[in-house]
PDB file of C-alpha atoms in Angstrom:
ATOM      1  CA  MET A   1       0.000   0.000   0.000  1.00  0.00           C
ATOM      2  CA  SER A   2       1.433   3.370  -1.030  1.00  0.00           C
ATOM      3  CA  ASN A   3       1.938   6.076   1.553  1.00  0.00           C
ATOM      4  CA  LEU A   4      -0.664   8.306  -0.156  1.00  0.00           C
ATOM      5  CA  VAL A   5      -3.355   5.600  -0.060  1.00  0.00           C
ATOM      6  CA  GLN A   6      -2.498   4.770   3.553  1.00  0.00           C
ATOM      7  CA  ARG A   7      -2.618   8.442   4.493  1.00  0.00           C
ATOM      8  CA  THR A   8      -5.984   8.912   2.765  1.00  0.00           C
ATOM      9  CA  ILE A   9      -7.606   5.895   4.415  1.00  0.00           C
ATOM     10  CA  THR A  10      -6.281   6.828   7.867  1.00  0.00           C
ATOM     11  CA  GLY A  11      -7.371  10.435   7.422  1.00  0.00           C
ATOM     12  CA  PHE A  12     -10.879   9.435   6.333  1.00  0.00           C
ATOM     13  CA  PHE A  13     -11.539   7.171   9.295  1.00  0.00           C
ATOM     14  CA  PHE A  14      -9.860   9.580  11.713  1.00  0.00           C
ATOM     15  CA  VAL A  15     -12.100  12.458  10.623  1.00  0.00           C
ATOM     16  CA  ALA A  16     -15.198  10.237  10.539  1.00  0.00           C
ATOM     17  CA  VAL A  17     -14.637   9.055  14.124  1.00  0.00           C
ATOM     18  CA  LEU A  18     -14.052  12.615  15.333  1.00  0.00           C
ATOM     19  CA  ILE A  19     -17.188  13.979  13.663  1.00  0.00           C
ATOM     20  CA  PHE A  20     -19.338  11.097  14.913  1.00  0.00           C
ATOM     21  CA  CYS A  21     -18.133  11.331  18.511  1.00  0.00           C
ATOM     22  CA  VAL A  22     -18.458  15.111  18.659  1.00  0.00           C
ATOM     23  CA  ALA A  23     -21.907  15.182  17.037  1.00  0.00           C
ATOM     24  CA  TYR A  24     -23.427  12.118  18.728  1.00  0.00           C
ATOM     25  CA  SER A  25     -23.342  13.083  22.402  1.00  0.00           C
ATOM     26  CA  GLY A  26     -21.363  14.700  25.168  1.00  0.00           C
ATOM     27  CA  TYR A  27     -20.436  11.269  26.487  1.00  0.00           C
ATOM     28  CA  THR A  28     -18.775  10.207  23.230  1.00  0.00           C
ATOM     29  CA  LEU A  29     -16.980  13.570  23.014  1.00  0.00           C
ATOM     30  CA  VAL A  30     -15.623  13.284  26.552  1.00  0.00           C
ATOM     31  CA  GLY A  31     -14.756   9.599  26.160  1.00  0.00           C
ATOM     32  CA  LEU A  32     -12.875  10.073  22.899  1.00  0.00           C
ATOM     33  CA  PHE A  33     -10.880  13.088  24.027  1.00  0.00           C
ATOM     34  CA  PHE A  34     -10.103  11.533  27.378  1.00  0.00           C
ATOM     35  CA  ILE A  35      -8.445   8.680  25.461  1.00  0.00           C
ATOM     36  CA  ILE A  36      -6.753  11.124  23.070  1.00  0.00           C
ATOM     37  CA  SER A  37      -5.376  13.234  25.939  1.00  0.00           C
ATOM     38  CA  VAL A  38      -3.923  10.193  27.738  1.00  0.00           C
ATOM     39  CA  LEU A  39      -2.351   8.868  24.536  1.00  0.00           C
ATOM     40  CA  SER A  40      -1.016  12.341  23.672  1.00  0.00           C
ATOM     41  CA  LEU A  41       0.551  12.642  27.114  1.00  0.00           C
ATOM     42  CA  TYR A  42       2.139   9.208  26.706  1.00  0.00           C
ATOM     43  CA  GLU A  43       3.396  10.308  23.278  1.00  0.00           C
ATOM     44  CA  PHE A  44       4.852  13.516  24.744  1.00  0.00           C
ATOM     45  CA  TYR A  45       6.689  11.594  27.458  1.00  0.00           C
ATOM     46  CA  GLY A  46       8.041   9.169  24.869  1.00  0.00           C
ATOM     47  CA  LEU A  47       9.478  12.090  22.914  1.00  0.00           C
ATOM     48  CA  VAL A  48      11.143  13.780  25.871  1.00  0.00           C
ATOM     49  CA  LYS A  49      12.646  10.469  26.909  1.00  0.00           C
ATOM     50  CA  GLN A  50      14.378  10.434  23.526  1.00  0.00           C
ATOM     51  CA  GLY A  51      15.778  13.832  24.510  1.00  0.00           C
ATOM     52  CA  GLY A  52      17.428  12.311  27.564  1.00  0.00           C
ATOM     53  CA  TYR A  53      14.928  13.351  30.225  1.00  0.00           C
ATOM     54  CA  LYS A  54      14.066  10.767  32.889  1.00  0.00           C
ATOM     55  CA  ILE A  55      10.457  11.689  33.533  1.00  0.00           C
ATOM     56  CA  ASN A  56       8.214   9.752  35.905  1.00  0.00           C
ATOM     57  CA  LEU A  57       5.951   8.159  33.299  1.00  0.00           C
ATOM     58  CA  VAL A  58       3.465   6.370  35.555  1.00  0.00           C
ATOM     59  CA  LEU A  59       2.963   9.223  38.020  1.00  0.00           C
ATOM     60  CA  GLY A  60       2.867  11.815  35.231  1.00  0.00           C
ATOM     61  CA  ILE A  61       0.084   9.974  33.390  1.00  0.00           C
ATOM     62  CA  ALA A  62      -1.781   9.347  36.648  1.00  0.00           C
ATOM     63  CA  VAL A  63      -1.722  13.067  37.478  1.00  0.00           C
ATOM     64  CA  GLY A  64      -2.755  13.904  33.900  1.00  0.00           C
ATOM     65  CA  VAL A  65      -5.753  11.571  34.155  1.00  0.00           C
ATOM     66  CA  ILE A  66      -6.807  13.063  37.498  1.00  0.00           C
ATOM     67  CA  VAL A  67      -6.423  16.619  36.173  1.00  0.00           C
ATOM     68  CA  PHE A  68      -8.684  15.792  33.217  1.00  0.00           C
ATOM     69  CA  LEU A  69     -11.326  14.146  35.413  1.00  0.00           C
ATOM     70  CA  CYS A  70     -11.252  16.890  38.072  1.00  0.00           C
ATOM     71  CA  PHE A  71     -11.824  19.655  35.563  1.00  0.00           C
ATOM     72  CA  LEU A  72     -14.675  17.714  33.986  1.00  0.00           C
ATOM     73  CA  LEU A  73     -16.298  17.132  37.369  1.00  0.00           C
ATOM     74  CA  ARG A  74     -15.926  20.800  38.241  1.00  0.00           C
ATOM     75  CA  ALA A  75     -17.496  21.905  34.965  1.00  0.00           C
ATOM     76  CA  TYR A  76     -20.288  19.394  34.538  1.00  0.00           C
ATOM     77  CA  THR A  77     -21.385  18.414  38.050  1.00  0.00           C
ATOM     78  CA  GLN A  78     -20.793  21.779  39.739  1.00  0.00           C
ATOM     79  CA  ILE A  79     -18.922  20.187  42.655  1.00  0.00           C
ATOM     80  CA  ASP A  80     -17.432  22.436  45.284  1.00  0.00           C
ATOM     81  CA  SER A  81     -14.562  24.258  43.561  1.00  0.00           C
ATOM     82  CA  ARG A  82     -12.421  23.788  46.683  1.00  0.00           C
ATOM     83  CA  LYS A  83     -12.178  20.090  45.890  1.00  0.00           C
ATOM     84  CA  VAL A  84     -10.325  20.902  42.682  1.00  0.00           C
ATOM     85  CA  MET A  85      -7.542  22.228  44.923  1.00  0.00           C
ATOM     86  CA  ILE A  86      -6.405  18.604  45.399  1.00  0.00           C
ATOM     87  CA  LEU A  87      -4.595  19.113  42.106  1.00  0.00           C
ATOM     88  CA  PHE A  88      -1.944  21.196  43.848  1.00  0.00           C
ATOM     89  CA  PRO A  89      -0.736  18.500  46.301  1.00  0.00           C
ATOM     90  CA  LEU A  90      -0.898  16.020  43.422  1.00  0.00           C
ATOM     91  CA  MET A  91       1.564  18.180  41.513  1.00  0.00           C
ATOM     92  CA  LEU A  92       3.774  18.346  44.591  1.00  0.00           C
ATOM     93  CA  LEU A  93       3.939  14.556  44.612  1.00  0.00           C
ATOM     94  CA  LEU A  94       6.097  14.851  41.495  1.00  0.00           C
ATOM     95  CA  PHE A  95       8.652  16.776  43.567  1.00  0.00           C
ATOM     96  CA  LEU A  96       8.511  14.404  46.513  1.00  0.00           C
ATOM     97  CA  VAL A  97       8.860  11.238  44.452  1.00  0.00           C
ATOM     98  CA  GLU A  98      11.858  12.728  42.666  1.00  0.00           C
ATOM     99  CA  LEU A  99      13.691  12.779  45.996  1.00  0.00           C
ATOM    100  CA  PHE A 100      13.892   9.003  45.882  1.00  0.00           C
ATOM    101  CA  ARG A 101      14.666   8.528  42.169  1.00  0.00           C
ATOM    102  CA  LYS A 102      18.289   9.701  42.451  1.00  0.00           C
ATOM    103  CA  GLN A 103      18.416  11.300  38.999  1.00  0.00           C
ATOM    104  CA  GLN A 104      21.121  13.754  37.939  1.00  0.00           C
ATOM    105  CA  LYS A 105      18.685  16.453  36.765  1.00  0.00           C
ATOM    106  CA  PRO A 106      15.616  16.110  38.991  1.00  0.00           C
ATOM    107  CA  PHE A 107      14.092  19.527  38.342  1.00  0.00           C
ATOM    108  CA  GLU A 108      14.383  19.160  34.580  1.00  0.00           C
ATOM    109  CA  ASN A 109      12.565  15.838  34.897  1.00  0.00           C
ATOM    110  CA  ILE A 110       9.861  17.418  37.058  1.00  0.00           C
ATOM    111  CA  GLY A 111       9.532  20.318  34.634  1.00  0.00           C
ATOM    112  CA  MET A 112       9.078  18.066  31.626  1.00  0.00           C
ATOM    113  CA  THR A 113       6.565  15.914  33.500  1.00  0.00           C
ATOM    114  CA  ILE A 114       4.434  18.961  34.354  1.00  0.00           C
ATOM    115  CA  LEU A 115       4.938  20.480  30.892  1.00  0.00           C
ATOM    116  CA  GLY A 116       3.441  17.348  29.371  1.00  0.00           C
ATOM    117  CA  ILE A 117       0.242  17.844  31.392  1.00  0.00           C
ATOM    118  CA  ILE A 118       0.057  21.517  30.424  1.00  0.00           C
ATOM    119  CA  TYR A 119       0.741  20.879  26.744  1.00  0.00           C
ATOM    120  CA  ALA A 120      -0.988  17.544  26.089  1.00  0.00           C
ATOM    121  CA  VAL A 121      -3.895  17.440  28.564  1.00  0.00           C
ATOM    122  CA  LEU A 122      -5.166  20.937  29.435  1.00  0.00           C
ATOM    123  CA  PRO A 123      -5.851  21.990  25.808  1.00  0.00           C
ATOM    124  CA  PHE A 124      -8.150  19.001  25.318  1.00  0.00           C
ATOM    125  CA  ILE A 125     -10.017  19.995  28.482  1.00  0.00           C
ATOM    126  CA  PHE A 126     -10.622  23.424  26.946  1.00  0.00           C
ATOM    127  CA  PHE A 127     -11.767  21.855  23.685  1.00  0.00           C
ATOM    128  CA  VAL A 128     -14.211  19.489  25.413  1.00  0.00           C
ATOM    129  CA  SER A 129     -15.457  22.439  27.476  1.00  0.00           C
ATOM    130  CA  LEU A 130     -16.594  24.175  24.283  1.00  0.00           C
ATOM    131  CA  GLY A 131     -19.476  21.718  24.209  1.00  0.00           C
ATOM    132  CA  PHE A 132     -20.502  22.456  27.812  1.00  0.00           C
ATOM    133  CA  LEU A 133     -20.448  26.231  28.066  1.00  0.00           C
ATOM    134  CA  HIS A 134     -23.918  26.066  29.625  1.00  0.00           C
ATOM    135  CA  GLY A 135     -23.133  23.494  32.307  1.00  0.00           C
ATOM    136  CA  MET A 136     -24.327  19.956  31.747  1.00  0.00           C
ATOM    137  CA  ILE A 137     -26.342  20.836  28.627  1.00  0.00           C
ATOM    138  CA  TYR A 138     -24.248  19.567  25.720  1.00  0.00           C
ATOM    139  CA  ASN A 139     -24.152  21.481  22.445  1.00  0.00           C
ATOM    140  CA  TYR A 140     -22.047  19.969  19.658  1.00  0.00           C
ATOM    141  CA  GLU A 141     -22.040  23.085  17.476  1.00  0.00           C
ATOM    142  CA  LEU A 142     -19.024  24.846  18.981  1.00  0.00           C
ATOM    143  CA  PRO A 143     -16.579  21.900  19.128  1.00  0.00           C
ATOM    144  CA  LEU A 144     -17.652  20.630  15.703  1.00  0.00           C
ATOM    145  CA  GLY A 145     -17.508  24.105  14.170  1.00  0.00           C
ATOM    146  CA  PHE A 146     -14.055  24.546  15.714  1.00  0.00           C
ATOM    147  CA  LEU A 147     -12.834  21.354  14.012  1.00  0.00           C
ATOM    148  CA  PHE A 148     -14.299  22.389  10.650  1.00  0.00           C
ATOM    149  CA  LEU A 149     -12.497  25.727  10.852  1.00  0.00           C
ATOM    150  CA  LEU A 150      -9.229  24.111  11.932  1.00  0.00           C
ATOM    151  CA  TRP A 151      -9.354  21.582   9.088  1.00  0.00           C
ATOM    152  CA  SER A 152     -10.340  24.163   6.497  1.00  0.00           C
ATOM    153  CA  ASN A 153      -7.450  26.396   7.520  1.00  0.00           C
ATOM    154  CA  ASP A 154      -4.968  23.513   7.352  1.00  0.00           C
ATOM    155  CA  THR A 155      -6.259  22.377   3.960  1.00  0.00           C
ATOM    156  CA  PHE A 156      -6.420  25.729   2.225  1.00  0.00           C
ATOM    157  CA  ALA A 157      -3.208  27.037   3.794  1.00  0.00           C
ATOM    158  CA  TYR A 158      -1.484  24.016   2.262  1.00  0.00           C
ATOM    159  CA  LEU A 159      -3.148  24.520  -1.148  1.00  0.00           C
ATOM    160  CA  PHE A 160      -2.506  28.261  -1.310  1.00  0.00           C
ATOM    161  CA  GLY A 161       1.022  27.833  -0.023  1.00  0.00           C
ATOM    162  CA  ARG A 162       1.816  25.152  -2.566  1.00  0.00           C
ATOM    163  CA  GLN A 163       0.413  27.209  -5.445  1.00  0.00           C
ATOM    164  CA  PHE A 164       1.461  30.739  -4.522  1.00  0.00           C
ATOM    165  CA  GLY A 165       3.888  30.471  -1.601  1.00  0.00           C
ATOM    166  CA  LYS A 166       7.004  32.616  -2.033  1.00  0.00           C
ATOM    167  CA  HIS A 167       7.506  34.431   1.251  1.00  0.00           C
ATOM    168  CA  ARG A 168       8.436  32.224   4.213  1.00  0.00           C
ATOM    169  CA  LEU A 169       6.280  32.606   7.324  1.00  0.00           C
ATOM    170  CA  PHE A 170       8.745  31.240   9.908  1.00  0.00           C
ATOM    171  CA  GLU A 171      11.601  29.667   8.017  1.00  0.00           C
ATOM    172  CA  ARG A 172      13.721  28.888  11.074  1.00  0.00           C
ATOM    173  CA  ILE A 173      11.024  26.562  12.434  1.00  0.00           C
ATOM    174  CA  SER A 174       8.994  25.488   9.401  1.00  0.00           C
ATOM    175  CA  PRO A 175      10.639  26.161   6.020  1.00  0.00           C
ATOM    176  CA  LYS A 176       7.552  25.148   4.000  1.00  0.00           C
ATOM    177  CA  LYS A 177       5.015  27.532   5.523  1.00  0.00           C
ATOM    178  CA  SER A 178       4.409  30.781   3.677  1.00  0.00           C
ATOM    179  CA  TRP A 179       2.548  34.029   4.242  1.00  0.00           C
ATOM    180  CA  GLU A 180       0.529  33.330   1.109  1.00  0.00           C
ATOM    181  CA  GLY A 181      -0.611  30.045   2.603  1.00  0.00           C
ATOM    182  CA  PHE A 182      -1.382  31.706   5.930  1.00  0.00           C
ATOM    183  CA  PHE A 183      -3.609  34.384   4.418  1.00  0.00           C
ATOM    184  CA  GLY A 184      -5.159  31.911   1.988  1.00  0.00           C
ATOM    185  CA  GLY A 185      -6.093  29.684   4.913  1.00  0.00           C
ATOM    186  CA  MET A 186      -7.414  32.671   6.837  1.00  0.00           C
ATOM    187  CA  PHE A 187      -9.610  33.866   3.962  1.00  0.00           C
ATOM    188  CA  SER A 188     -10.993  30.363   3.411  1.00  0.00           C
ATOM    189  CA  ALA A 189     -11.685  29.787   7.109  1.00  0.00           C
ATOM    190  CA  VAL A 190     -13.591  33.077   7.399  1.00  0.00           C
ATOM    191  CA  VAL A 191     -15.691  32.189   4.334  1.00  0.00           C
ATOM    192  CA  ILE A 192     -16.430  28.757   5.750  1.00  0.00           C
ATOM    193  CA  SER A 193     -17.274  30.318   9.126  1.00  0.00           C
ATOM    194  CA  GLN A 194     -20.150  32.128   7.425  1.00  0.00           C
ATOM    195  CA  ILE A 195     -21.457  28.849   6.039  1.00  0.00           C
ATOM    196  CA  ILE A 196     -21.165  27.338   9.511  1.00  0.00           C
ATOM    197  CA  ALA A 197     -23.045  30.318  10.995  1.00  0.00           C
ATOM    198  CA  HIS A 198     -25.993  29.524   8.710  1.00  0.00           C
ATOM    199  CA  TYR A 199     -26.378  26.046  10.238  1.00  0.00           C
ATOM    200  CA  PHE A 200     -24.842  26.414  13.707  1.00  0.00           C
ATOM    201  CA  THR A 201     -26.736  29.314  15.276  1.00  0.00           C
ATOM    202  CA  THR A 202     -25.121  29.193  18.711  1.00  0.00           C
ATOM    203  CA  LEU A 203     -23.002  32.131  17.516  1.00  0.00           C
ATOM    204  CA  ASN A 204     -23.871  34.850  15.039  1.00  0.00           C
ATOM    205  CA  SER A 205     -21.918  35.277  11.810  1.00  0.00           C
ATOM    206  CA  LEU A 206     -19.620  37.956  13.264  1.00  0.00           C
ATOM    207  CA  ASN A 207     -18.585  35.835  16.233  1.00  0.00           C
ATOM    208  CA  TRP A 208     -18.048  32.777  14.048  1.00  0.00           C
ATOM    209  CA  ALA A 209     -15.747  34.941  11.903  1.00  0.00           C
ATOM    210  CA  VAL A 210     -13.816  36.030  15.012  1.00  0.00           C
ATOM    211  CA  VAL A 211     -13.526  32.390  16.124  1.00  0.00           C
ATOM    212  CA  ALA A 212     -12.195  31.568  12.653  1.00  0.00           C
ATOM    213  CA  LEU A 213      -9.514  34.252  12.979  1.00  0.00           C
ATOM    214  CA  ILE A 214      -8.524  32.950  16.422  1.00  0.00           C
ATOM    215  CA  VAL A 215      -8.338  29.390  15.105  1.00  0.00           C
ATOM    216  CA  VAL A 216      -6.206  30.451  12.129  1.00  0.00           C
ATOM    217  CA  CYS A 217      -3.760  32.620  14.089  1.00  0.00           C
ATOM    218  CA  PHE A 218      -3.296  30.431  17.131  1.00  0.00           C
ATOM    219  CA  GLY A 219      -3.714  27.172  15.209  1.00  0.00           C
ATOM    220  CA  THR A 220      -0.819  28.215  12.981  1.00  0.00           C
ATOM    221  CA  MET A 221       1.232  29.086  16.057  1.00  0.00           C
ATOM    222  CA  GLY A 222       0.376  25.707  17.516  1.00  0.00           C
ATOM    223  CA  ASP A 223       1.746  24.049  14.412  1.00  0.00           C
ATOM    224  CA  LEU A 224       4.939  26.084  14.721  1.00  0.00           C
ATOM    225  CA  VAL A 225       5.281  25.318  18.446  1.00  0.00           C
ATOM    226  CA  GLU A 226       5.003  21.599  17.786  1.00  0.00           C
ATOM    227  CA  SER A 227       7.577  21.871  14.989  1.00  0.00           C
ATOM    228  CA  MET A 228       9.883  23.731  17.376  1.00  0.00           C
ATOM    229  CA  PHE A 229       9.372  20.997  19.967  1.00  0.00           C
ATOM    230  CA  LYS A 230      10.235  18.218  17.500  1.00  0.00           C
ATOM    231  CA  ARG A 231      13.236  20.116  16.165  1.00  0.00           C
ATOM    232  CA  SER A 232      14.578  20.552  19.689  1.00  0.00           C
ATOM    233  CA  LEU A 233      14.468  16.758  20.062  1.00  0.00           C
ATOM    234  CA  ASP A 234      15.586  16.064  16.480  1.00  0.00           C
ATOM    235  CA  VAL A 235      12.556  13.927  15.566  1.00  0.00           C
ATOM    236  CA  LYS A 236      10.360  14.033  12.462  1.00  0.00           C
ATOM    237  CA  ASP A 237       7.009  12.820  13.830  1.00  0.00           C
ATOM    238  CA  SER A 238       5.642  12.832  17.358  1.00  0.00           C
ATOM    239  CA  GLY A 239       4.590   9.185  16.979  1.00  0.00           C
ATOM    240  CA  SER A 240       3.269   6.540  14.615  1.00  0.00           C
ATOM    241  CA  ILE A 241      -0.202   5.801  15.961  1.00  0.00           C
ATOM    242  CA  LEU A 242      -1.827   7.194  12.791  1.00  0.00           C
ATOM    243  CA  PRO A 243      -0.288   5.480   9.732  1.00  0.00           C
ATOM    244  CA  GLY A 244       0.787   8.064   7.187  1.00  0.00           C
ATOM    245  CA  HIS A 245       0.015  10.951   9.547  1.00  0.00           C
ATOM    246  CA  GLY A 246       2.442  10.493  12.433  1.00  0.00           C
ATOM    247  CA  GLY A 247       1.299  10.905  16.004  1.00  0.00           C
ATOM    248  CA  LEU A 248      -1.614  12.520  17.806  1.00  0.00           C
ATOM    249  CA  LEU A 249       0.415  15.601  18.686  1.00  0.00           C
ATOM    250  CA  ASP A 250       1.102  16.026  14.960  1.00  0.00           C
ATOM    251  CA  ARG A 251      -2.643  15.902  14.175  1.00  0.00           C
ATOM    252  CA  PHE A 252      -3.797  18.130  17.023  1.00  0.00           C
ATOM    253  CA  ASP A 253      -0.954  20.644  17.108  1.00  0.00           C
ATOM    254  CA  GLY A 254      -3.206  23.515  16.029  1.00  0.00           C
ATOM    255  CA  LEU A 255      -5.914  22.608  18.532  1.00  0.00           C
ATOM    256  CA  LEU A 256      -3.448  22.548  21.440  1.00  0.00           C
ATOM    257  CA  ILE A 257      -2.884  26.300  21.239  1.00  0.00           C
ATOM    258  CA  ALA A 258      -6.108  27.494  19.596  1.00  0.00           C
ATOM    259  CA  ALA A 259      -8.702  25.765  21.806  1.00  0.00           C
ATOM    260  CA  PRO A 260      -7.837  27.631  25.043  1.00  0.00           C
ATOM    261  CA  PHE A 261      -7.991  30.995  23.242  1.00  0.00           C
ATOM    262  CA  VAL A 262     -11.327  30.204  21.582  1.00  0.00           C
ATOM    263  CA  TYR A 263     -12.705  29.112  24.951  1.00  0.00           C
ATOM    264  CA  ALA A 264     -11.449  32.324  26.588  1.00  0.00           C
ATOM    265  CA  TYR A 265     -13.103  34.418  23.862  1.00  0.00           C
ATOM    266  CA  LEU A 266     -16.443  32.644  24.255  1.00  0.00           C
ATOM    267  CA  ILE A 267     -16.340  32.973  28.050  1.00  0.00           C
ATOM    268  CA  PHE A 268     -15.633  36.682  27.576  1.00  0.00           C
ATOM    269  CA  LEU A 269     -18.722  36.890  25.331  1.00  0.00           C
ATOM    270  CA  GLU A 270     -20.746  34.965  27.935  1.00  0.00           C
ATOM    271  CA  VAL A 271     -22.479  32.965  25.198  1.00  0.00           C
TER     272      VAL A 271
END
């Protein structure tokens, strides 16, 4: 099987599963992205291990799982917010356990362990939260619209960049990205946001356009951040879980930075 065929088949099923789980119910959304966040965290730790860091894999993933579940409980069951404070002593466990591991660079190991939770777990919490802005009442329009905008930007930025790209966007980090591709992706995402606004009426057309701009700007930065991360470790792909596409961090790099900013904007609007 050629790489192109493999990539196409993987991409089709990957997108189909995402759309189904987001559109079907809040339970399928939460379940899928809980799995994705755990696997992404495991992928992150695998990468930093290649860089020579001796992170505490088991404890790091355990804390990541608890962080995800605590934020979900706080958002969707309205439990006493003081109970979420247990996250702080959980983080401190990473320091205490390091006392007994006898590693040469304990604080670097702790830092990378915590960074994995910040980078590979928290953004998915923000994305899932887009569907629960009104408490336990799930609305698929915002998370699904977010994905449509993210994918449209990625697709059209690639097409415009390939056809017209001459001026490098950030050559030191990603030599193939161009300003032409960036603005082509932005224009396309804004146009598609107006189509989305016609069917997904949670936001008006203006706010969907603003969300599109946030997704384009911060999604592009997310792509660059992930490229910077891989370059610092001298690896090509974050993993191989998706044949022809690399790892989960490769596929969700734009979401990791864009989702928190979209969530912040919508909270500011009080939609």
